[in-house]
Amino acid sequence: MIAQQLAIDHPSRVRSLTSIMSTPSREVGRTRPEASAALFLPQPTDPDSAAERSLQVYRVIGSPGYSLDESRVADLGRRSFLRSHDAAGVARQFAAILVSPDRTPGLRNLTIPTLVIHGEDDPLVEVDGGIATADAVPGARLVVVPGMGHNLPPQLWPQLTGDIVGHARAAEKGSAARA
């Protein structure tokens, strides 16, 4: 959502846009109730409860088509807590989404190459959010990934990085040709 707004507000500073697991408006890509509930579980109070909470959240919002590396998710939860835990962060992010205006009109004006990646099984931002994003940007390329939820399973890293790198390289070549 931030990348979309940046491209809308400062198109001359953006060579390409990759929008992942997002939506142009809170009217599409709605959150399933179980995903909302997972995000508002009690906040952790220490690294171990952060690890457990991360596991609880990603068991709900993660990718049902791919195995969840529970030791990796737990470790990331612990390290994130130790790095910078802010109990109100999720609520602030949710509030920012709620007050964000519909970006669809601005996206319709973009002329930069745009790639939209979305999980077919995303319970946090349902796939129609990604479809609406791609539909809004003229010429956007949509990649809907079967089995992917609201995370980036390591099994998909080669495909996703390949898509993103290929998109960025094509945008760079197009930018150089226009110059």
XYZ file of C-alpha atoms in Angstrom:
179
model
C 0.000 0.000 0.000
C 2.881 2.306 0.781
C 4.594 1.439 -2.509
C 1.374 2.154 -4.394
C 1.024 5.546 -2.709
C 4.672 6.376 -3.371
C 4.250 5.593 -7.075
C 1.089 7.720 -7.220
C 2.592 10.678 -5.352
C 6.076 10.626 -6.899
C 5.884 8.891 -10.303
C 9.055 10.568 -11.544
C 11.011 8.933 -8.721
C 9.774 5.393 -9.372
C 10.923 3.281 -12.329
C 8.666 0.328 -11.604
C 6.182 -0.898 -9.030
C 5.894 -4.328 -7.483
C 2.824 -4.651 -5.295
C 2.705 -7.791 -3.155
C -0.227 -8.986 -1.012
C -1.927 -5.612 -1.232
C -5.087 -3.861 -2.352
C -5.905 -0.421 -3.728
C -8.869 0.027 -1.385
C -10.305 -1.365 1.823
C -13.410 -2.202 -0.236
C -11.615 -5.127 -1.918
C -9.201 -7.676 -0.550
C -11.095 -7.922 2.693
C -9.704 -9.779 5.663
C -11.296 -13.045 6.714
C -12.500 -12.990 10.348
C -10.044 -15.683 11.466
C -7.127 -13.646 10.073
C -8.263 -10.500 11.912
C -8.614 -12.497 15.107
C -5.084 -13.885 14.727
C -3.608 -10.404 14.373
C -5.297 -9.237 17.551
C -4.164 -12.090 19.774
C -2.697 -10.889 23.077
C 0.640 -9.200 22.623
C 3.769 -11.074 23.676
C 5.577 -10.110 26.843
C 8.878 -11.873 26.242
C 10.793 -13.560 23.411
C 9.253 -16.992 24.008
C 5.676 -15.708 23.981
C 6.574 -13.750 20.832
C 7.729 -16.993 19.209
C 4.465 -18.712 20.146
C 2.345 -15.784 18.962
C 4.190 -15.749 15.612
C 3.406 -19.422 15.187
C -0.256 -18.862 16.039
C -0.531 -15.991 13.548
C 1.258 -17.708 10.660
C -0.683 -20.932 11.127
C -3.730 -18.821 10.211
C -2.428 -16.297 7.652
C 0.392 -18.352 6.166
C 0.365 -20.348 2.954
C -1.772 -23.493 3.158
C -0.123 -24.929 0.060
C 3.341 -24.901 1.638
C 4.782 -26.270 4.827
C 5.372 -23.754 7.586
C 8.941 -23.841 8.866
C 7.926 -23.533 12.501
C 11.453 -23.270 13.885
C 12.213 -20.425 11.453
C 8.951 -18.594 12.253
C 9.507 -18.996 16.006
C 13.103 -17.791 15.725
C 12.029 -14.760 13.698
C 9.339 -14.006 16.294
C 11.910 -14.107 19.098
C 14.440 -11.974 17.221
C 11.798 -9.441 16.179
C 10.661 -9.066 19.787
C 14.218 -8.505 20.969
C 14.985 -6.063 18.159
C 12.013 -3.777 18.633
C 8.736 -4.872 20.157
C 5.939 -2.326 19.955
C 2.625 -3.710 21.176
C 0.630 -0.965 19.459
C 2.303 -1.444 16.059
C -0.296 -3.807 14.590
C -3.125 -1.539 15.734
C -1.418 1.496 14.169
C -0.906 -0.345 10.879
C -4.546 -1.449 10.876
C -5.695 2.114 11.625
C -3.548 3.450 8.772
C -5.210 0.999 6.387
C -8.677 2.040 7.589
C -8.069 5.755 7.008
C -6.207 5.299 3.718
C -8.101 6.685 0.735
C -8.961 4.543 -2.272
C -5.828 4.518 -4.448
C -7.623 3.198 -7.547
C -7.968 6.608 -9.276
C -4.269 7.344 -8.737
C -3.226 3.878 -9.892
C -5.150 4.400 -13.147
C -2.769 7.273 -13.947
C 0.446 5.271 -13.508
C 2.570 4.741 -16.590
C 5.373 2.763 -14.941
C 5.759 -0.985 -15.413
C 3.807 -2.706 -12.642
C 3.956 -6.244 -11.295
C 1.289 -7.453 -8.870
C 1.962 -10.632 -6.880
C -0.732 -12.133 -4.711
C -1.399 -15.439 -2.998
C -4.491 -17.242 -4.174
C -5.151 -18.300 -0.567
C -4.369 -15.057 1.291
C -6.811 -14.707 4.223
C -5.457 -11.324 5.324
C -5.853 -9.538 1.970
C -8.027 -11.760 -0.185
C -6.899 -12.264 -3.776
C -9.482 -9.850 -5.194
C -7.296 -7.080 -3.705
C -4.413 -8.090 -5.948
C -6.708 -8.482 -8.931
C -8.163 -4.999 -8.321
C -4.654 -3.550 -8.090
C -3.636 -5.094 -11.402
C -6.906 -4.039 -13.039
C -6.358 -0.438 -11.902
C -2.854 -0.017 -13.373
C -2.748 0.104 -17.177
C -0.654 -2.778 -18.497
C 0.048 -4.307 -15.077
C 1.127 -7.943 -14.953
C -0.664 -10.078 -12.351
C 0.897 -13.191 -10.839
C -1.501 -15.148 -8.619
C 0.371 -17.865 -6.749
C -1.631 -20.999 -5.915
C -1.303 -22.148 -2.314
C 0.258 -18.869 -1.140
C -1.241 -16.992 1.794
C 0.021 -13.841 3.489
C 3.645 -14.856 3.802
C 6.553 -15.669 1.550
C 7.309 -19.378 1.925
C 10.975 -20.180 1.235
C 9.828 -22.722 -1.356
C 8.526 -19.790 -3.438
C 11.589 -17.555 -3.105
C 13.171 -18.633 -6.417
C 9.934 -17.989 -8.342
C 9.125 -14.696 -6.600
C 12.637 -13.275 -6.791
C 12.810 -14.321 -10.434
C 9.553 -12.500 -11.162
C 10.657 -9.372 -9.295
C 14.194 -9.268 -10.708
C 12.918 -9.896 -14.232
C 10.365 -7.112 -13.821
C 12.915 -4.642 -12.451
C 15.428 -5.466 -15.204
C 12.798 -5.023 -17.921
C 11.761 -1.693 -16.381
C 15.408 -0.583 -16.260
C 15.909 -1.491 -19.926
C 12.728 0.356 -20.843
C 13.874 3.389 -18.843
C 17.267 3.390 -20.564
C 15.621 3.098 -23.991
C 13.371 6.083 -23.262
C 16.322 8.205 -22.091
